[in-house]
Amino acid sequence: MELKLENGAYVTGSSGRPETVSGAEETAQRVLLRLTARRGGFAPLPEYGSRLYLLPRTAKPSGYETAARQYIAEALAEEPAVEVTAVRFTPVGADGVRIDVDFTAGGAAFTGAVTV
């Protein structure tokens, strides 16, 4: 069981206490944290996170799918119960991209987004 996060902040209930997540929702939260964290950005866990932030600099839009799937697979290597079912891209600004990732965890379907 982990504390529930939304937009980088802990969620509190009506009692003022932090809410928790468990099961498939906990796994989905871990997946989103791994995808949004920069790989190598946390010294105690250098393999934590993804290289998705490199996507606009390392691949042309025609190569986004291949590169993103590789970066996602690296980031989720420690989450064997997660299956990525789709990856979509939307241009953001002059050189950014929003990456929507559909995945299943614990039999439930989820969608997460990372903007780089």
PDB file of N, CA, C and O in Angstrom, residues 2-36:
ATOM      1  N   GLU A   2       0.582   2.169  -0.881  1.00  0.00           N
ATOM      2  CA  GLU A   2       1.343   3.411  -0.994  1.00  0.00           C
ATOM      3  C   GLU A   2       0.407   4.598  -0.843  1.00  0.00           C
ATOM      4  O   GLU A   2      -0.808   4.481  -1.015  1.00  0.00           O
ATOM      5  N   LEU A   3       0.997   5.759  -0.551  1.00  0.00           N
ATOM      6  CA  LEU A   3       0.211   6.978  -0.485  1.00  0.00           C
ATOM      7  C   LEU A   3      -0.178   7.387  -1.898  1.00  0.00           C
ATOM      8  O   LEU A   3       0.600   7.262  -2.834  1.00  0.00           O
ATOM      9  N   LYS A   4      -1.392   7.884  -2.042  1.00  0.00           N
ATOM     10  CA  LYS A   4      -1.912   8.273  -3.353  1.00  0.00           C
ATOM     11  C   LYS A   4      -1.352   9.630  -3.770  1.00  0.00           C
ATOM     12  O   LYS A   4      -1.332  10.573  -2.988  1.00  0.00           O
ATOM     13  N   LEU A   5      -0.906   9.691  -5.032  1.00  0.00           N
ATOM     14  CA  LEU A   5      -0.378  10.924  -5.609  1.00  0.00           C
ATOM     15  C   LEU A   5      -1.232  11.360  -6.795  1.00  0.00           C
ATOM     16  O   LEU A   5      -1.684  10.533  -7.575  1.00  0.00           O
ATOM     17  N   GLU A   6      -1.409  12.667  -6.929  1.00  0.00           N
ATOM     18  CA  GLU A   6      -2.044  13.251  -8.110  1.00  0.00           C
ATOM     19  C   GLU A   6      -1.292  14.534  -8.431  1.00  0.00           C
ATOM     20  O   GLU A   6      -1.130  15.395  -7.559  1.00  0.00           O
ATOM     21  N   ASN A   7      -0.822  14.641  -9.654  1.00  0.00           N
ATOM     22  CA  ASN A   7      -0.072  15.821 -10.102  1.00  0.00           C
ATOM     23  C   ASN A   7       1.103  16.132  -9.169  1.00  0.00           C
ATOM     24  O   ASN A   7       1.383  17.285  -8.880  1.00  0.00           O
ATOM     25  N   GLY A   8       1.754  15.085  -8.677  1.00  0.00           N
ATOM     26  CA  GLY A   8       2.943  15.254  -7.851  1.00  0.00           C
ATOM     27  C   GLY A   8       2.686  15.600  -6.401  1.00  0.00           C
ATOM     28  O   GLY A   8       3.616  15.870  -5.658  1.00  0.00           O
ATOM     29  N   ALA A   9       1.426  15.594  -5.976  1.00  0.00           N
ATOM     30  CA  ALA A   9       1.094  15.928  -4.588  1.00  0.00           C
ATOM     31  C   ALA A   9       0.303  14.793  -3.949  1.00  0.00           C
ATOM     32  O   ALA A   9      -0.460  14.097  -4.624  1.00  0.00           O
ATOM     33  N   TYR A  10       0.489  14.616  -2.644  1.00  0.00           N
ATOM     34  CA  TYR A  10      -0.281  13.605  -1.929  1.00  0.00           C
ATOM     35  C   TYR A  10      -1.736  14.029  -1.853  1.00  0.00           C
ATOM     36  O   TYR A  10      -2.048  15.200  -1.672  1.00  0.00           O
ATOM     37  N   VAL A  11      -2.622  13.050  -1.983  1.00  0.00           N
ATOM     38  CA  VAL A  11      -4.058  13.301  -1.934  1.00  0.00           C
ATOM     39  C   VAL A  11      -4.540  13.049  -0.515  1.00  0.00           C
ATOM     40  O   VAL A  11      -4.222  12.014   0.081  1.00  0.00           O
ATOM     41  N   THR A  12      -5.290  13.998   0.032  1.00  0.00           N
ATOM     42  CA  THR A  12      -5.862  13.809   1.361  1.00  0.00           C
ATOM     43  C   THR A  12      -7.368  13.652   1.254  1.00  0.00           C
ATOM     44  O   THR A  12      -8.013  14.229   0.379  1.00  0.00           O
ATOM     45  N   GLY A  13      -7.904  12.858   2.155  1.00  0.00           N
ATOM     46  CA  GLY A  13      -9.348  12.640   2.198  1.00  0.00           C
ATOM     47  C   GLY A  13     -10.044  13.730   2.983  1.00  0.00           C
ATOM     48  O   GLY A  13      -9.420  14.696   3.439  1.00  0.00           O
ATOM     49  N   SER A  14     -11.339  13.577   3.181  1.00  0.00           N
ATOM     50  CA  SER A  14     -12.122  14.582   3.910  1.00  0.00           C
ATOM     51  C   SER A  14     -11.663  14.719   5.356  1.00  0.00           C
ATOM     52  O   SER A  14     -11.849  15.767   5.973  1.00  0.00           O
ATOM     53  N   SER A  15     -11.027  13.671   5.899  1.00  0.00           N
ATOM     54  CA  SER A  15     -10.532  13.721   7.275  1.00  0.00           C
ATOM     55  C   SER A  15      -9.197  14.454   7.377  1.00  0.00           C
ATOM     56  O   SER A  15      -8.699  14.693   8.470  1.00  0.00           O
ATOM     57  N   GLY A  16      -8.601  14.773   6.225  1.00  0.00           N
ATOM     58  CA  GLY A  16      -7.301  15.424   6.219  1.00  0.00           C
ATOM     59  C   GLY A  16      -6.141  14.443   6.210  1.00  0.00           C
ATOM     60  O   GLY A  16      -4.991  14.832   6.130  1.00  0.00           O
ATOM     61  N   ARG A  17      -6.444  13.160   6.286  1.00  0.00           N
ATOM     62  CA  ARG A  17      -5.399  12.130   6.256  1.00  0.00           C
ATOM     63  C   ARG A  17      -5.081  11.752   4.813  1.00  0.00           C
ATOM     64  O   ARG A  17      -5.950  11.775   3.955  1.00  0.00           O
ATOM     65  N   PRO A  18      -3.839  11.382   4.574  1.00  0.00           N
ATOM     66  CA  PRO A  18      -3.466  10.960   3.213  1.00  0.00           C
ATOM     67  C   PRO A  18      -4.241   9.705   2.791  1.00  0.00           C
ATOM     68  O   PRO A  18      -4.449   8.800   3.595  1.00  0.00           O
ATOM     69  N   GLU A  19      -4.663   9.691   1.531  1.00  0.00           N
ATOM     70  CA  GLU A  19      -5.320   8.509   0.983  1.00  0.00           C
ATOM     71  C   GLU A  19      -4.251   7.527   0.508  1.00  0.00           C
ATOM     72  O   GLU A  19      -3.109   7.916   0.241  1.00  0.00           O
ATOM     73  N   THR A  20      -4.622   6.274   0.404  1.00  0.00           N
ATOM     74  CA  THR A  20      -3.684   5.250  -0.048  1.00  0.00           C
ATOM     75  C   THR A  20      -4.236   4.561  -1.286  1.00  0.00           C
ATOM     76  O   THR A  20      -5.427   4.650  -1.594  1.00  0.00           O
ATOM     77  N   VAL A  21      -3.343   3.881  -1.995  1.00  0.00           N
ATOM     78  CA  VAL A  21      -3.721   3.062  -3.138  1.00  0.00           C
ATOM     79  C   VAL A  21      -3.149   1.671  -2.921  1.00  0.00           C
ATOM     80  O   VAL A  21      -2.134   1.498  -2.244  1.00  0.00           O
ATOM     81  N   SER A  22      -3.792   0.693  -3.514  1.00  0.00           N
ATOM     82  CA  SER A  22      -3.302  -0.684  -3.410  1.00  0.00           C
ATOM     83  C   SER A  22      -3.716  -1.439  -4.672  1.00  0.00           C
ATOM     84  O   SER A  22      -4.466  -0.927  -5.493  1.00  0.00           O
ATOM     85  N   GLY A  23      -3.191  -2.632  -4.816  1.00  0.00           N
ATOM     86  CA  GLY A  23      -3.539  -3.484  -5.947  1.00  0.00           C
ATOM     87  C   GLY A  23      -3.135  -2.882  -7.279  1.00  0.00           C
ATOM     88  O   GLY A  23      -2.049  -2.315  -7.430  1.00  0.00           O
ATOM     89  N   ALA A  24      -4.022  -2.992  -8.257  1.00  0.00           N
ATOM     90  CA  ALA A  24      -3.735  -2.518  -9.610  1.00  0.00           C
ATOM     91  C   ALA A  24      -3.496  -1.011  -9.647  1.00  0.00           C
ATOM     92  O   ALA A  24      -2.635  -0.529 -10.390  1.00  0.00           O
ATOM     93  N   GLU A  25      -4.214  -0.266  -8.827  1.00  0.00           N
ATOM     94  CA  GLU A  25      -4.035   1.193  -8.801  1.00  0.00           C
ATOM     95  C   GLU A  25      -2.650   1.554  -8.263  1.00  0.00           C
ATOM     96  O   GLU A  25      -2.008   2.488  -8.752  1.00  0.00           O
ATOM     97  N   GLU A  26      -2.151   0.793  -7.296  1.00  0.00           N
ATOM     98  CA  GLU A  26      -0.803   1.020  -6.775  1.00  0.00           C
ATOM     99  C   GLU A  26       0.239   0.742  -7.858  1.00  0.00           C
ATOM    100  O   GLU A  26       1.190   1.507  -8.044  1.00  0.00           O
ATOM    101  N   THR A  27       0.048  -0.354  -8.594  1.00  0.00           N
ATOM    102  CA  THR A  27       0.969  -0.681  -9.683  1.00  0.00           C
ATOM    103  C   THR A  27       0.940   0.412 -10.750  1.00  0.00           C
ATOM    104  O   THR A  27       1.988   0.839 -11.233  1.00  0.00           O
ATOM    105  N   ALA A  28      -0.247   0.884 -11.106  1.00  0.00           N
ATOM    106  CA  ALA A  28      -0.372   1.943 -12.112  1.00  0.00           C
ATOM    107  C   ALA A  28       0.334   3.213 -11.653  1.00  0.00           C
ATOM    108  O   ALA A  28       1.008   3.879 -12.450  1.00  0.00           O
ATOM    109  N   GLN A  29       0.229   3.543 -10.384  1.00  0.00           N
ATOM    110  CA  GLN A  29       0.914   4.728  -9.863  1.00  0.00           C
ATOM    111  C   GLN A  29       2.431   4.558  -9.961  1.00  0.00           C
ATOM    112  O   GLN A  29       3.138   5.483 -10.354  1.00  0.00           O
ATOM    113  N   ARG A  30       2.926   3.364  -9.642  1.00  0.00           N
ATOM    114  CA  ARG A  30       4.366   3.109  -9.768  1.00  0.00           C
ATOM    115  C   ARG A  30       4.822   3.242 -11.215  1.00  0.00           C
ATOM    116  O   ARG A  30       5.896   3.780 -11.500  1.00  0.00           O
ATOM    117  N   VAL A  31       4.008   2.743 -12.150  1.00  0.00           N
ATOM    118  CA  VAL A  31       4.340   2.839 -13.576  1.00  0.00           C
ATOM    119  C   VAL A  31       4.474   4.304 -13.984  1.00  0.00           C
ATOM    120  O   VAL A  31       5.449   4.693 -14.630  1.00  0.00           O
ATOM    121  N   LEU A  32       3.514   5.123 -13.606  1.00  0.00           N
ATOM    122  CA  LEU A  32       3.548   6.536 -13.988  1.00  0.00           C
ATOM    123  C   LEU A  32       4.743   7.254 -13.363  1.00  0.00           C
ATOM    124  O   LEU A  32       5.368   8.100 -14.006  1.00  0.00           O
ATOM    125  N   LEU A  33       5.076   6.907 -12.133  1.00  0.00           N
ATOM    126  CA  LEU A  33       6.258   7.502 -11.504  1.00  0.00           C
ATOM    127  C   LEU A  33       7.523   7.113 -12.254  1.00  0.00           C
ATOM    128  O   LEU A  33       8.404   7.941 -12.496  1.00  0.00           O
ATOM    129  N   ARG A  34       7.630   5.852 -12.630  1.00  0.00           N
ATOM    130  CA  ARG A  34       8.809   5.391 -13.365  1.00  0.00           C
ATOM    131  C   ARG A  34       8.916   6.073 -14.729  1.00  0.00           C
ATOM    132  O   ARG A  34      10.016   6.392 -15.184  1.00  0.00           O
ATOM    133  N   LEU A  35       7.792   6.284 -15.396  1.00  0.00           N
ATOM    134  CA  LEU A  35       7.829   6.893 -16.729  1.00  0.00           C
ATOM    135  C   LEU A  35       8.138   8.384 -16.683  1.00  0.00           C
ATOM    136  O   LEU A  35       8.766   8.911 -17.598  1.00  0.00           O
ATOM    137  N   THR A  36       7.729   9.065 -15.627  1.00  0.00           N
ATOM    138  CA  THR A  36       7.946  10.511 -15.563  1.00  0.00           C
ATOM    139  C   THR A  36       9.291  10.890 -14.942  1.00  0.00           C
ATOM    140  O   THR A  36       9.807  11.970 -15.224  1.00  0.00           O
TER     141      THR A  36
END
